[in-house]
Structure formats: structure tokens, C-alpha cells
Amino acid sequence: MTPARQDKAARAAAALADALASSTNSDDPAPDPTKQKQKQDREPDPHDVARQIVLRQLAVAPRSRAQLEQKLAQRDCPADVAAAVLDRMSEVGLVDDEAYALMLVRSQQAGRGLARGALARELRTNGIDDELAQQALASISEVDERDRARALVDKKLRAMHGLGIEVQTRRLAGMLARKGYSPSLTYAVIRDAIADAPEYLPD
């Protein structure tokens, strides 16, 4: 064997020995501080990640704290990180369940015509506690609720021209019940609306 081949064989044997030694060594190599720092630099701060998730959610629409907690949990955000971020957001007024509850009540009552019963369910579904829910619902008076029910009935009644009074009453009562109005208010409003608009009854 030539000296060159001997040298090459020696290097190969040494490399194989090193590889075998590495594979049988159970001790992990000492971590490289430089590589560790680079890894840390690449990994985002979980608080920053949570903060960005919350801000993106709030940019789309107002949210309750419970809704934001649920979204963070879905994104595998640690509970302590979520709590810290939401606490800070509450301190600066970006997360405010009292304001959210009042906004939801007013918008749903005006837009969808929901009564307090249905609004209470909406608030509960969105994670608003009972005390804040009652405060928000108190912003709607009995007069407000009756007026909104009457507006709904008047609008619906115009599309029911010629139907019998029993059919009109049944359909109007069903509509108001789905929106959370009480039976007593429902039938009082329907009775008054039909009495005030006899032109919508069959000839």
C-alpha cells in the first residue's frame, strides 16, 4: 500500500472511530451559548404574540375578555401569559367588559330589535358576568322595549295584508317571542297594532 493510501485509510479509520464514539456516548454535548442566543432571538416573545392576537381581534370588532381568552387558548397561548396581557389591555381601556356589554345591548336592541330576555342570553353567551349584564340591560326602559316591539309589528304587519287576524296574530307573536319579548307585552302590542291598522285585515 502506498503512503498516500495508508494516510487516507488512517483518516477514514479515525473518522469511523469518532463516529462510533459519538453514537455510543450517552452524554449530551455542552450547549453552545452562541447558538442558544440565536435560537432565543428567533423565538418570539409569547407576550408579544398574545398582544398581537388580541389587537387583531379588537381591530375586527369589540370583544369581551372571555371571548379574547377563548381565542388565545385556541392559539395555544399559556394561561398566565393570556392573563397578563389581558390585564394590561384592561388597564389601558382596550378591554372593557362594561363598555362592551352596553354597546352590545344598544346595538342589538336597535338593530335586531332584541328584547331584554334575548339580550341577557347574548351577554351570557359572550362571557359577560351577571352584574355587568344587569347594568347594561337597565339602560333599556320598558317604554323603549314596547316602542321597539311596536315598530317591529307595524313593519311586519304591512307585509301581511289580507291575512286573517288569527294568522297575523300567530305570526307576529312568533316573531316577538324569538326576539325575547314577554307574552304579556307581545299580545298587548299586537292587539293595539291591529286595532290601529284595520286596513291590513281581510275585506
PDB file of C-alpha atoms in Angstrom:
ATOM      1  CA  MET A   1       0.000   0.000   0.000  1.00  0.00           C
ATOM      2  CA  THR A   2       1.359   3.379  -0.933  1.00  0.00           C
ATOM      3  CA  PRO A   3       1.945   6.039   1.709  1.00  0.00           C
ATOM      4  CA  ALA A   4      -0.928   8.117   0.264  1.00  0.00           C
ATOM      5  CA  ARG A   5      -3.361   5.237   0.534  1.00  0.00           C
ATOM      6  CA  GLN A   6      -2.119   4.457   4.038  1.00  0.00           C
ATOM      7  CA  ASP A   7      -2.766   8.056   5.043  1.00  0.00           C
ATOM      8  CA  LYS A   8      -6.233   8.017   3.518  1.00  0.00           C
ATOM      9  CA  ALA A   9      -7.092   4.735   5.243  1.00  0.00           C
ATOM     10  CA  ALA A  10      -5.888   6.100   8.548  1.00  0.00           C
ATOM     11  CA  ARG A  11      -8.057   9.182   8.207  1.00  0.00           C
ATOM     12  CA  ALA A  12     -11.079   7.021   7.352  1.00  0.00           C
ATOM     13  CA  ALA A  13     -10.475   4.774  10.340  1.00  0.00           C
ATOM     14  CA  ALA A  14     -10.144   7.771  12.611  1.00  0.00           C
ATOM     15  CA  ALA A  15     -13.370   9.274  11.279  1.00  0.00           C
ATOM     16  CA  LEU A  16     -15.195   5.974  11.795  1.00  0.00           C
ATOM     17  CA  ALA A  17     -13.884   5.698  15.326  1.00  0.00           C
ATOM     18  CA  ASP A  18     -15.055   9.222  16.096  1.00  0.00           C
ATOM     19  CA  ALA A  19     -18.500   8.473  14.692  1.00  0.00           C
ATOM     20  CA  LEU A  20     -18.827   5.290  16.726  1.00  0.00           C
ATOM     21  CA  ALA A  21     -17.689   7.062  19.851  1.00  0.00           C
ATOM     22  CA  SER A  22     -20.270   9.804  19.320  1.00  0.00           C
ATOM     23  CA  SER A  23     -23.089   7.320  18.773  1.00  0.00           C
ATOM     24  CA  THR A  24     -22.331   5.381  21.940  1.00  0.00           C
ATOM     25  CA  ASN A  25     -21.781   8.415  24.156  1.00  0.00           C
ATOM     26  CA  SER A  26     -24.910   8.995  26.263  1.00  0.00           C
ATOM     27  CA  ASP A  27     -23.808  12.424  27.493  1.00  0.00           C
ATOM     28  CA  ASP A  28     -25.201  15.372  25.528  1.00  0.00           C
ATOM     29  CA  PRO A  29     -22.619  17.817  24.273  1.00  0.00           C
ATOM     30  CA  ALA A  30     -22.331  21.087  26.128  1.00  0.00           C
ATOM     31  CA  PRO A  31     -24.721  23.668  24.654  1.00  0.00           C
ATOM     32  CA  ASP A  32     -23.210  26.349  22.511  1.00  0.00           C
ATOM     33  CA  PRO A  33     -24.100  29.719  24.124  1.00  0.00           C
ATOM     34  CA  THR A  34     -23.982  31.461  20.762  1.00  0.00           C
ATOM     35  CA  LYS A  35     -26.419  29.010  19.187  1.00  0.00           C
ATOM     36  CA  GLN A  36     -28.691  29.241  22.222  1.00  0.00           C
ATOM     37  CA  LYS A  37     -28.838  33.011  21.927  1.00  0.00           C
ATOM     38  CA  GLN A  38     -29.568  32.782  18.210  1.00  0.00           C
ATOM     39  CA  LYS A  39     -32.433  30.377  18.947  1.00  0.00           C
ATOM     40  CA  GLN A  40     -33.819  32.715  21.588  1.00  0.00           C
ATOM     41  CA  ASP A  41     -33.585  35.610  19.173  1.00  0.00           C
ATOM     42  CA  ARG A  42     -35.586  33.650  16.609  1.00  0.00           C
ATOM     43  CA  GLU A  43     -38.341  32.654  19.078  1.00  0.00           C
ATOM     44  CA  PRO A  44     -40.924  35.452  19.531  1.00  0.00           C
ATOM     45  CA  ASP A  45     -41.848  36.661  22.991  1.00  0.00           C
ATOM     46  CA  PRO A  46     -45.120  34.882  23.930  1.00  0.00           C
ATOM     47  CA  HIS A  47     -46.451  38.123  25.416  1.00  0.00           C
ATOM     48  CA  ASP A  48     -45.867  39.902  22.111  1.00  0.00           C
ATOM     49  CA  VAL A  49     -47.595  37.091  20.245  1.00  0.00           C
ATOM     50  CA  ALA A  50     -50.597  37.238  22.590  1.00  0.00           C
ATOM     51  CA  ARG A  51     -50.730  41.018  22.345  1.00  0.00           C
ATOM     52  CA  GLN A  52     -50.820  40.885  18.547  1.00  0.00           C
ATOM     53  CA  ILE A  53     -53.596  38.288  18.593  1.00  0.00           C
ATOM     54  CA  VAL A  54     -55.692  40.481  20.886  1.00  0.00           C
ATOM     55  CA  LEU A  55     -55.107  43.628  18.847  1.00  0.00           C
ATOM     56  CA  ARG A  56     -56.065  41.869  15.627  1.00  0.00           C
ATOM     57  CA  GLN A  57     -59.273  40.625  17.233  1.00  0.00           C
ATOM     58  CA  LEU A  58     -60.165  44.089  18.512  1.00  0.00           C
ATOM     59  CA  ALA A  59     -59.453  45.614  15.103  1.00  0.00           C
ATOM     60  CA  VAL A  60     -62.218  43.452  13.626  1.00  0.00           C
ATOM     61  CA  ALA A  61     -64.875  44.093  16.302  1.00  0.00           C
ATOM     62  CA  PRO A  62     -65.233  44.815  20.026  1.00  0.00           C
ATOM     63  CA  ARG A  63     -64.708  41.718  22.171  1.00  0.00           C
ATOM     64  CA  SER A  64     -65.330  40.737  25.751  1.00  0.00           C
ATOM     65  CA  ARG A  65     -62.478  39.492  27.893  1.00  0.00           C
ATOM     66  CA  ALA A  66     -63.942  35.977  27.836  1.00  0.00           C
ATOM     67  CA  GLN A  67     -64.004  35.969  24.037  1.00  0.00           C
ATOM     68  CA  LEU A  68     -60.367  37.050  23.908  1.00  0.00           C
ATOM     69  CA  GLU A  69     -59.378  34.430  26.481  1.00  0.00           C
ATOM     70  CA  GLN A  70     -61.016  31.791  24.318  1.00  0.00           C
ATOM     71  CA  LYS A  71     -59.206  32.983  21.197  1.00  0.00           C
ATOM     72  CA  LEU A  72     -55.835  32.966  22.976  1.00  0.00           C
ATOM     73  CA  ALA A  73     -56.482  29.464  24.286  1.00  0.00           C
ATOM     74  CA  GLN A  74     -57.277  28.314  20.751  1.00  0.00           C
ATOM     75  CA  ARG A  75     -53.894  29.670  19.696  1.00  0.00           C
ATOM     76  CA  ASP A  76     -52.169  27.696  22.483  1.00  0.00           C
ATOM     77  CA  CYS A  77     -51.246  30.798  24.455  1.00  0.00           C
ATOM     78  CA  PRO A  78     -50.240  29.917  28.055  1.00  0.00           C
ATOM     79  CA  ALA A  79     -52.921  30.902  30.553  1.00  0.00           C
ATOM     80  CA  ASP A  80     -50.565  33.075  32.623  1.00  0.00           C
ATOM     81  CA  VAL A  81     -49.414  34.951  29.527  1.00  0.00           C
ATOM     82  CA  ALA A  82     -53.012  35.495  28.404  1.00  0.00           C
ATOM     83  CA  ALA A  83     -53.986  36.806  31.840  1.00  0.00           C
ATOM     84  CA  ALA A  84     -51.040  39.209  31.978  1.00  0.00           C
ATOM     85  CA  VAL A  85     -51.711  40.595  28.501  1.00  0.00           C
ATOM     86  CA  LEU A  86     -55.456  40.987  29.071  1.00  0.00           C
ATOM     87  CA  ASP A  87     -54.874  42.616  32.466  1.00  0.00           C
ATOM     88  CA  ARG A  88     -52.658  45.181  30.788  1.00  0.00           C
ATOM     89  CA  MET A  89     -55.182  45.704  27.996  1.00  0.00           C
ATOM     90  CA  SER A  90     -57.852  46.287  30.636  1.00  0.00           C
ATOM     91  CA  GLU A  91     -55.675  48.842  32.425  1.00  0.00           C
ATOM     92  CA  VAL A  92     -55.365  50.949  29.271  1.00  0.00           C
ATOM     93  CA  GLY A  93     -59.046  50.563  28.363  1.00  0.00           C
ATOM     94  CA  LEU A  94     -58.709  48.350  25.304  1.00  0.00           C
ATOM     95  CA  VAL A  95     -60.559  45.516  27.037  1.00  0.00           C
ATOM     96  CA  ASP A  96     -63.616  46.787  28.919  1.00  0.00           C
ATOM     97  CA  ASP A  97     -66.475  44.375  29.604  1.00  0.00           C
ATOM     98  CA  GLU A  98     -68.726  47.114  30.987  1.00  0.00           C
ATOM     99  CA  ALA A  99     -68.441  49.201  27.822  1.00  0.00           C
ATOM    100  CA  TYR A 100     -68.717  46.097  25.652  1.00  0.00           C
ATOM    101  CA  ALA A 101     -71.933  44.989  27.373  1.00  0.00           C
ATOM    102  CA  LEU A 102     -73.542  48.401  26.963  1.00  0.00           C
ATOM    103  CA  MET A 103     -72.515  48.572  23.306  1.00  0.00           C
ATOM    104  CA  LEU A 104     -73.884  45.100  22.602  1.00  0.00           C
ATOM    105  CA  VAL A 105     -77.215  45.830  24.295  1.00  0.00           C
ATOM    106  CA  ARG A 106     -77.773  49.093  22.466  1.00  0.00           C
ATOM    107  CA  SER A 107     -76.711  47.823  19.051  1.00  0.00           C
ATOM    108  CA  GLN A 108     -78.676  44.564  19.247  1.00  0.00           C
ATOM    109  CA  GLN A 109     -81.770  46.292  20.581  1.00  0.00           C
ATOM    110  CA  ALA A 110     -81.701  48.940  17.875  1.00  0.00           C
ATOM    111  CA  GLY A 111     -80.516  46.762  15.013  1.00  0.00           C
ATOM    112  CA  ARG A 112     -82.185  43.395  15.583  1.00  0.00           C
ATOM    113  CA  GLY A 113     -84.949  44.545  17.886  1.00  0.00           C
ATOM    114  CA  LEU A 114     -83.996  42.129  20.659  1.00  0.00           C
ATOM    115  CA  ALA A 115     -85.790  42.378  23.977  1.00  0.00           C
ATOM    116  CA  ARG A 116     -84.086  42.183  27.342  1.00  0.00           C
ATOM    117  CA  GLY A 117     -84.611  38.442  27.631  1.00  0.00           C
ATOM    118  CA  ALA A 118     -82.767  37.725  24.395  1.00  0.00           C
ATOM    119  CA  LEU A 119     -80.140  40.347  25.181  1.00  0.00           C
ATOM    120  CA  ALA A 120     -79.431  38.670  28.523  1.00  0.00           C
ATOM    121  CA  ARG A 121     -78.749  35.421  26.681  1.00  0.00           C
ATOM    122  CA  GLU A 122     -76.455  37.225  24.231  1.00  0.00           C
ATOM    123  CA  LEU A 123     -74.479  38.755  27.079  1.00  0.00           C
ATOM    124  CA  ARG A 124     -74.164  35.420  28.847  1.00  0.00           C
ATOM    125  CA  THR A 125     -73.021  33.721  25.646  1.00  0.00           C
ATOM    126  CA  ASN A 126     -70.321  36.355  25.209  1.00  0.00           C
ATOM    127  CA  GLY A 127     -68.961  35.876  28.716  1.00  0.00           C
ATOM    128  CA  ILE A 128     -70.380  38.934  30.488  1.00  0.00           C
ATOM    129  CA  ASP A 129     -70.988  38.349  34.191  1.00  0.00           C
ATOM    130  CA  ASP A 130     -74.464  38.815  35.639  1.00  0.00           C
ATOM    131  CA  GLU A 131     -73.742  42.091  37.434  1.00  0.00           C
ATOM    132  CA  LEU A 132     -72.427  43.853  34.340  1.00  0.00           C
ATOM    133  CA  ALA A 133     -75.212  42.323  32.265  1.00  0.00           C
ATOM    134  CA  GLN A 134     -77.884  43.737  34.565  1.00  0.00           C
ATOM    135  CA  GLN A 135     -76.271  47.173  34.460  1.00  0.00           C
ATOM    136  CA  ALA A 136     -76.302  47.142  30.668  1.00  0.00           C
ATOM    137  CA  LEU A 137     -79.876  45.839  30.445  1.00  0.00           C
ATOM    138  CA  ALA A 138     -81.028  48.612  32.788  1.00  0.00           C
ATOM    139  CA  SER A 139     -80.202  51.100  30.030  1.00  0.00           C
ATOM    140  CA  ILE A 140     -83.311  49.869  28.169  1.00  0.00           C
ATOM    141  CA  SER A 141     -86.551  51.061  29.730  1.00  0.00           C
ATOM    142  CA  GLU A 142     -89.937  49.354  29.473  1.00  0.00           C
ATOM    143  CA  VAL A 143     -91.048  52.172  27.184  1.00  0.00           C
ATOM    144  CA  ASP A 144     -88.035  51.608  24.919  1.00  0.00           C
ATOM    145  CA  GLU A 145     -88.827  47.909  24.725  1.00  0.00           C
ATOM    146  CA  ARG A 146     -92.503  48.444  23.985  1.00  0.00           C
ATOM    147  CA  ASP A 147     -91.757  51.049  21.307  1.00  0.00           C
ATOM    148  CA  ARG A 148     -89.282  48.714  19.608  1.00  0.00           C
ATOM    149  CA  ALA A 149     -91.769  45.849  19.682  1.00  0.00           C
ATOM    150  CA  ARG A 150     -94.442  48.079  18.170  1.00  0.00           C
ATOM    151  CA  ALA A 151     -92.105  49.173  15.374  1.00  0.00           C
ATOM    152  CA  LEU A 152     -91.352  45.534  14.560  1.00  0.00           C
ATOM    153  CA  VAL A 153     -95.039  44.624  14.499  1.00  0.00           C
ATOM    154  CA  ASP A 154     -96.009  47.610  12.346  1.00  0.00           C
ATOM    155  CA  LYS A 155     -93.351  46.737   9.781  1.00  0.00           C
ATOM    156  CA  LYS A 156     -94.306  43.060   9.689  1.00  0.00           C
ATOM    157  CA  LEU A 157     -97.996  43.833   9.540  1.00  0.00           C
ATOM    158  CA  ARG A 158     -97.613  45.759   6.292  1.00  0.00           C
ATOM    159  CA  ALA A 159     -96.423  42.552   4.629  1.00  0.00           C
ATOM    160  CA  MET A 160     -99.413  40.566   5.935  1.00  0.00           C
ATOM    161  CA  HIS A 161    -102.217  42.435   4.197  1.00  0.00           C
ATOM    162  CA  GLY A 162    -105.302  40.320   3.684  1.00  0.00           C
ATOM    163  CA  LEU A 163    -104.435  37.532   6.111  1.00  0.00           C
ATOM    164  CA  GLY A 164    -106.891  36.572   8.813  1.00  0.00           C
ATOM    165  CA  ILE A 165    -106.445  38.105  12.252  1.00  0.00           C
ATOM    166  CA  GLU A 166    -105.620  34.713  13.780  1.00  0.00           C
ATOM    167  CA  VAL A 167    -102.841  34.128  11.253  1.00  0.00           C
ATOM    168  CA  GLN A 168    -101.493  37.646  11.718  1.00  0.00           C
ATOM    169  CA  THR A 169    -101.511  37.296  15.493  1.00  0.00           C
ATOM    170  CA  ARG A 170     -99.790  33.907  15.427  1.00  0.00           C
ATOM    171  CA  ARG A 171     -97.020  35.052  13.095  1.00  0.00           C
ATOM    172  CA  LEU A 172     -96.441  38.323  14.902  1.00  0.00           C
ATOM    173  CA  ALA A 173     -96.367  36.571  18.280  1.00  0.00           C
ATOM    174  CA  GLY A 174     -93.831  34.064  16.975  1.00  0.00           C
ATOM    175  CA  MET A 175     -91.583  36.846  15.710  1.00  0.00           C
ATOM    176  CA  LEU A 176     -91.629  38.720  19.017  1.00  0.00           C
ATOM    177  CA  ALA A 177     -91.132  35.538  21.046  1.00  0.00           C
ATOM    178  CA  ARG A 178     -87.993  34.719  19.054  1.00  0.00           C
ATOM    179  CA  LYS A 179     -86.674  38.164  19.904  1.00  0.00           C
ATOM    180  CA  GLY A 180     -87.237  37.642  23.615  1.00  0.00           C
ATOM    181  CA  TYR A 181     -90.393  39.671  24.288  1.00  0.00           C
ATOM    182  CA  SER A 182     -92.681  38.542  27.090  1.00  0.00           C
ATOM    183  CA  PRO A 183     -96.103  37.088  26.207  1.00  0.00           C
ATOM    184  CA  SER A 184     -97.957  39.898  28.001  1.00  0.00           C
ATOM    185  CA  LEU A 185     -96.128  42.625  26.102  1.00  0.00           C
ATOM    186  CA  THR A 186     -96.344  40.667  22.857  1.00  0.00           C
ATOM    187  CA  TYR A 187    -100.116  40.344  22.823  1.00  0.00           C
ATOM    188  CA  ALA A 188    -100.717  43.875  24.087  1.00  0.00           C
ATOM    189  CA  VAL A 189     -98.605  45.341  21.280  1.00  0.00           C
ATOM    190  CA  ILE A 190    -100.175  43.100  18.622  1.00  0.00           C
ATOM    191  CA  ARG A 191    -103.693  43.948  19.790  1.00  0.00           C
ATOM    192  CA  ASP A 192    -103.008  47.682  19.646  1.00  0.00           C
ATOM    193  CA  ALA A 193    -101.246  47.489  16.271  1.00  0.00           C
ATOM    194  CA  ILE A 194    -104.061  45.543  14.605  1.00  0.00           C
ATOM    195  CA  ALA A 195    -106.676  47.861  16.104  1.00  0.00           C
ATOM    196  CA  ASP A 196    -104.792  50.886  14.755  1.00  0.00           C
ATOM    197  CA  ALA A 197    -104.428  49.399  11.256  1.00  0.00           C
ATOM    198  CA  PRO A 198    -107.733  47.778  10.215  1.00  0.00           C
ATOM    199  CA  GLU A 199    -106.758  48.253   6.571  1.00  0.00           C
ATOM    200  CA  TYR A 200    -104.443  45.258   6.853  1.00  0.00           C
ATOM    201  CA  LEU A 201    -107.288  42.906   7.768  1.00  0.00           C
ATOM    202  CA  PRO A 202    -109.111  40.906   5.070  1.00  0.00           C
ATOM    203  CA  ASP A 203    -112.115  42.587   3.477  1.00  0.00           C
TER     204      ASP A 203
END
